[in-house]
XYZ file of C-alpha atoms in Angstrom:
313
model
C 0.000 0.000 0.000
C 1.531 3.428 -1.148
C 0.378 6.691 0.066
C -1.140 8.328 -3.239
C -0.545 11.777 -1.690
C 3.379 11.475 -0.946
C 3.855 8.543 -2.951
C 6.280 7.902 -0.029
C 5.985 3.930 0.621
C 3.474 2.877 3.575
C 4.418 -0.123 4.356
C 3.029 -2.899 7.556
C 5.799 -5.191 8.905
C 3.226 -7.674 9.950
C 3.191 -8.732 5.650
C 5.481 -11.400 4.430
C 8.423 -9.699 3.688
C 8.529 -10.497 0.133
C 5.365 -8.935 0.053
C 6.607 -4.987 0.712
C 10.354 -5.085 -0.128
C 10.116 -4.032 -3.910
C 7.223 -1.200 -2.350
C 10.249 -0.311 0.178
C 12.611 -0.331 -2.470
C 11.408 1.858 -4.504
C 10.290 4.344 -1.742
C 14.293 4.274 -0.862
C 15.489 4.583 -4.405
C 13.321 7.564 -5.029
C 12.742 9.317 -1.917
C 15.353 7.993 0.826
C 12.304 7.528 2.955
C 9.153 4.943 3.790
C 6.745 4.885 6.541
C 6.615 1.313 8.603
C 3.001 0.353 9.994
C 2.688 -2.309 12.137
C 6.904 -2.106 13.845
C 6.160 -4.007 17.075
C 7.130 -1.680 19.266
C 4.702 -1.722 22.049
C 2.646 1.423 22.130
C 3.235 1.115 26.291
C 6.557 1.338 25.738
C 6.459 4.493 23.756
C 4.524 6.370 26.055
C 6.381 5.071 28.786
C 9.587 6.423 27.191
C 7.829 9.416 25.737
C 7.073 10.350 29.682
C 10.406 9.896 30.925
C 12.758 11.908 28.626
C 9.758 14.833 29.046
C 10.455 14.297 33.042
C 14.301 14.524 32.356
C 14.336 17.488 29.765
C 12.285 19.428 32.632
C 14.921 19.107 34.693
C 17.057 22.261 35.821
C 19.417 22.911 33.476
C 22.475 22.957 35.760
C 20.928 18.696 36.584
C 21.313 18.172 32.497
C 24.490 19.376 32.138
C 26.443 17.670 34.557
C 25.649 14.715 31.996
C 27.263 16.175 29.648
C 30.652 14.477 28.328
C 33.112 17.098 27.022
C 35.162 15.510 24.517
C 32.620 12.603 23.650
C 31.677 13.318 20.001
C 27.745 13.577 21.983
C 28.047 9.709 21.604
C 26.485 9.522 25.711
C 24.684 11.466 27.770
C 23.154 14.588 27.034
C 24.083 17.187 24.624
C 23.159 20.889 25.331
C 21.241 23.191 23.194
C 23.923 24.765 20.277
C 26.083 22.097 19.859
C 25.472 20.036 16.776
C 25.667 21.692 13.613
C 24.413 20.546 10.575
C 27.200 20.225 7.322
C 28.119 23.368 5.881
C 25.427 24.808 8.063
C 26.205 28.556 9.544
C 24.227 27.993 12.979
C 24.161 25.348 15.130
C 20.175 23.476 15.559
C 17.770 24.597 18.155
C 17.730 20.940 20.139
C 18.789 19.403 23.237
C 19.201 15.885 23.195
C 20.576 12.625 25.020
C 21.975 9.154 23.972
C 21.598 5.624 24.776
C 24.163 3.841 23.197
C 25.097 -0.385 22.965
C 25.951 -2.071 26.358
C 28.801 -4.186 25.663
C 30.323 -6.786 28.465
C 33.704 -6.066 29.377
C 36.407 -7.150 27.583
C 34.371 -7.382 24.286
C 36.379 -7.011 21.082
C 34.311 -3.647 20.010
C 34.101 -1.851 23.280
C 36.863 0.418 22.076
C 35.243 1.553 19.967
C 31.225 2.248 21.972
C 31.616 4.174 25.356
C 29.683 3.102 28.438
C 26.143 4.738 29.043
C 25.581 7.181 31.433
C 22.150 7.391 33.390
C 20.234 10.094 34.971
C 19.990 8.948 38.783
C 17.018 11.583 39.182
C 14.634 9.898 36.894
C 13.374 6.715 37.972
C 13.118 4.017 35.643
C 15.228 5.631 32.848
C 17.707 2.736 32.260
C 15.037 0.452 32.120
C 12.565 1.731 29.514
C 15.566 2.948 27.281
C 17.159 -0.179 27.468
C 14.091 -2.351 26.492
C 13.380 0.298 23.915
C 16.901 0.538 22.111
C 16.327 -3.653 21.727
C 12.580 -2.739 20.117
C 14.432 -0.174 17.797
C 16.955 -2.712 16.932
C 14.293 -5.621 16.234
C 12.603 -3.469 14.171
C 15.318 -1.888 12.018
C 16.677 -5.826 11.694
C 12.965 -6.444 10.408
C 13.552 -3.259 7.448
C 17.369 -4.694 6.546
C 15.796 -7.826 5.629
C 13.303 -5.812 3.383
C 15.544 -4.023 1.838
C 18.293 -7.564 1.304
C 15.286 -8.891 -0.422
C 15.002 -5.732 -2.499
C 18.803 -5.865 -3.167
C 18.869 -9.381 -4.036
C 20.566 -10.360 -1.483
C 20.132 -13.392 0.999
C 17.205 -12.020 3.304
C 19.997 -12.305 6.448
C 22.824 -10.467 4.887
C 22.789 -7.423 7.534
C 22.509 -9.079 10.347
C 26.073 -10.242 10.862
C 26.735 -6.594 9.680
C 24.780 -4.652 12.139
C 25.702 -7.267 14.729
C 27.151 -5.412 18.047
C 26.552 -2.180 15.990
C 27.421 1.537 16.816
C 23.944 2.353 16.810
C 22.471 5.240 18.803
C 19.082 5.858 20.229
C 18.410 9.853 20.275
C 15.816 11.647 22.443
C 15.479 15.107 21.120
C 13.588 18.086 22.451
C 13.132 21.069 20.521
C 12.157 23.749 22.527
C 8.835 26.335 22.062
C 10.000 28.880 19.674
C 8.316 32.704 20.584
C 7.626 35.748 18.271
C 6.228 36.165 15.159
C 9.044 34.109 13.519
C 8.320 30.588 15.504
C 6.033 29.915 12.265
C 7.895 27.881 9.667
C 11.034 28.238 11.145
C 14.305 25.694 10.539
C 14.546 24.257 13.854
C 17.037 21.276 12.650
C 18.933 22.499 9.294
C 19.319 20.413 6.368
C 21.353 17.716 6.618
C 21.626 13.642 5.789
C 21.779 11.082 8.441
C 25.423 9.308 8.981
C 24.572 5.821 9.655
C 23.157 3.142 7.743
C 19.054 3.147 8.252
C 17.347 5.530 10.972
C 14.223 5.007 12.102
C 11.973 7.846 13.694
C 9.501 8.121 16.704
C 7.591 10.917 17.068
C 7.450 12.589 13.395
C 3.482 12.674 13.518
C 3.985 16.296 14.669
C 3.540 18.367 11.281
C 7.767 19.401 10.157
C 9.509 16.764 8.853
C 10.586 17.450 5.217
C 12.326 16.173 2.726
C 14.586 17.325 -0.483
C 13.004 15.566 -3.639
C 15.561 14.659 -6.308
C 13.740 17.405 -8.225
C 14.857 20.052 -5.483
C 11.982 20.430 -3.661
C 11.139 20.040 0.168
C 8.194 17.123 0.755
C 6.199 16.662 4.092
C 6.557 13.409 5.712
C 3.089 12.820 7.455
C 3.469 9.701 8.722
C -0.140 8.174 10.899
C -0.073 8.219 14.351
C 2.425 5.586 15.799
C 4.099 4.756 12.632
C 7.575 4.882 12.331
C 9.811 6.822 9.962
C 12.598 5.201 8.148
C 15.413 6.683 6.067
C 18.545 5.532 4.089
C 21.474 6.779 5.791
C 25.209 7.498 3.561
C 26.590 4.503 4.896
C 23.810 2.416 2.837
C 23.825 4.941 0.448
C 27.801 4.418 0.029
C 27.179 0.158 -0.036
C 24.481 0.556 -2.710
C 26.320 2.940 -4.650
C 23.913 5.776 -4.716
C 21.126 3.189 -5.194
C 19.729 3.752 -2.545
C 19.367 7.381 -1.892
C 20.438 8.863 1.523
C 18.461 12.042 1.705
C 18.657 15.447 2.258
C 16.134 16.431 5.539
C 15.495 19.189 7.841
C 12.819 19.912 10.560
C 10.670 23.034 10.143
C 7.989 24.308 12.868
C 4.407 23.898 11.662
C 2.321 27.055 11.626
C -0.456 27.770 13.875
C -0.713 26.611 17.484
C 2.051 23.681 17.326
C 4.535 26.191 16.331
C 4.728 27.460 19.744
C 4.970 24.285 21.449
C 8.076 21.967 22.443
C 8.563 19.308 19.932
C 9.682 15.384 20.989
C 11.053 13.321 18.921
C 13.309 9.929 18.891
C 15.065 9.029 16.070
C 17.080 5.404 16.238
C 20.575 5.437 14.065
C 21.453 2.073 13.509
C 24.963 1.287 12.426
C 27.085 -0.759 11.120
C 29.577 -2.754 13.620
C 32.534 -0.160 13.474
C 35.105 -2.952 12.012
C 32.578 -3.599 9.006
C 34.099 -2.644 5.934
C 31.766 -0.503 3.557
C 32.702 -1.788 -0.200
C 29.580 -1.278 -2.552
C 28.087 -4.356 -3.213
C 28.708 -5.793 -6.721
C 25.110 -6.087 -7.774
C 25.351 -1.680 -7.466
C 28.598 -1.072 -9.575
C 27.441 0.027 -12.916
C 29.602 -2.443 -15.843
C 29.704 0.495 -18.053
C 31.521 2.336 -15.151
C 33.239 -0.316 -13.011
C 35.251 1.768 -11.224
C 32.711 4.505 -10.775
C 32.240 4.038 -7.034
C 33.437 4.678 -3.721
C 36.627 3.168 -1.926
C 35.923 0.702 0.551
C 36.215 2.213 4.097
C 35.196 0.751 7.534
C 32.420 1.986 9.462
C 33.988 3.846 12.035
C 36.609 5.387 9.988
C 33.810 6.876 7.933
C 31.491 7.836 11.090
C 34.556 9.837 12.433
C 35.392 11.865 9.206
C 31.575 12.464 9.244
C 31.091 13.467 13.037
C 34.083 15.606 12.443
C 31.892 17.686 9.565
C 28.965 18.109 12.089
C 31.335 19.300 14.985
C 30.636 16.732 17.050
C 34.329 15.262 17.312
């Protein structure tokens, strides 16, 4: 089922797979972007989540920022308002946020690479819900990378060992009431494409998420209520070869009354394991150019040169 209005892919992950994946697809190859009915994430365990990060963004600000990490790349903890920046972007975003990363055991082979957690004591609960909900996210996502495998061609299972004990990040973002005349249909997140290899977004029923058509024009994403958001980030981009398309975004406020209210969001980056090594798949070179594509690099060599563009290492 495609939305006729968007013609952005609607998709429910309670079909058979090989049902949706060519619908998915093609959302991906032409947009960067499809809407996923039916994730199995419990709708308890939204709200539940939803409620805590509100309880902890309320907190004073001198509580928030002694969770911050100086010197972290924002990879734990919470991340004050005017420090991310989108690419080539003049001013920093108007958001606060915090992140959950992977809990590794000790003396696994990738912990060098994922920092420990950090937890706020004053909210109660906290490391509980985010915990269960980072596994949801990732269940889900694992759910989409089959999709899009069978859309590729590939063996349905061909991400998992890739995303196995993956960098991925789970984001809870405020973006605080704007005032004046000029809250209306302003940028509160600038342009920008996502890093990793597939996000997926909570929270985007709230009218401003937009996206850059290939014919240079910004689209609405209107996703219903308690469907998730999923885009193609540059390191699938870079593995497909452009196939398919990470995408240009950027949050705007609505107009009217919700331009003057906080927005909540939580996007899920999922990533790659950082010792993966990104080589476009030989289904996506083109024969007629075989050596038009990018250089293999690993996963965390290629988040860090990114992170470094967004001043956030």
């Amino acid at each position: 089922m495609t939305d006729s209005n968007t013609d952005i892919a609607v998709v429910s992950l309670a079909q058979p797979l090989e049902t949706i994946a060519d619908d998915l697809g093609r959302s991906f190859r032409e947009y960067g972007f499809a809407v996923i009915r039916d994730h199995g994430i419990p709708q308890e365990l939204i709200d539940r989540a939803e409620a805590l990060a509100k309880e902890f963004f309320a907190l004073p600000d001198e509580v928030k920022r002694a969770y911050h990490i100086p010197g972290g790349g924002g990879a734990r903890g919470y991340t004050p308002f005017g420090t991310e920046k989108a690419k080539d972007a003049k001013v920093h975003d108007l958001k606060e946020f915090w992140h959950v990363g992977r809990e590794l055991p000790e003396g696994h082979p990738l912990a060098e690479f994922m920092a420990a957690n950090v937890w706020p004591s004053e909210v109660a609960g906290f490391r509980e819900t985010f915990g269960e909900l980072y596994g949801a996210f990732e269940e889900a996502g694992g759910r989409v990378l089959e999709g899009i495998a069978l859309h590729l061609g590939l063996d349905r299972g061909f991400f998992a060992p890739t995303v196995e004990d993956g960098n991925s990040v789970m984001r809870l973002l405020r973006y605080p009431p704007l005032e004046g005349a000029e809250a209306e249909g302003a940028i509160r997140a600038a342009a920008h494409g996502d890093i990793n290899t597939i996000t997926l977004l909570l929270g985007a029923e709230e009218a401003g998420l937009e996206l850059l058509t290939a014919q240079g024009d910004w689209k609405a994403v209107a996703p219903p209520e308690g469907a998730l958001v999923v885009n193609v980030g540059d390191m699938l981009d870079r593995l497909t070869n452009g196939r398919l398309r990470s995408t240009t975004h950027r949050v705007v406020n609505p107009r009217g009354d919700a331009a003057y209210r906080a927005r909540y969001s939580m996007p899920f980056f999922l990533h790659f394991r950082p010792d993966y090594i990104i080589e476009t798949l030989p289904s996506c070179i083109d024969p007629a150019h075989p050596d038009g594509h990018p250089a293999p690099i690993s996963s965390h060599d290629f988040l860090m040169q990114r992170l470094r563009e967004i001043n956030l290492a």
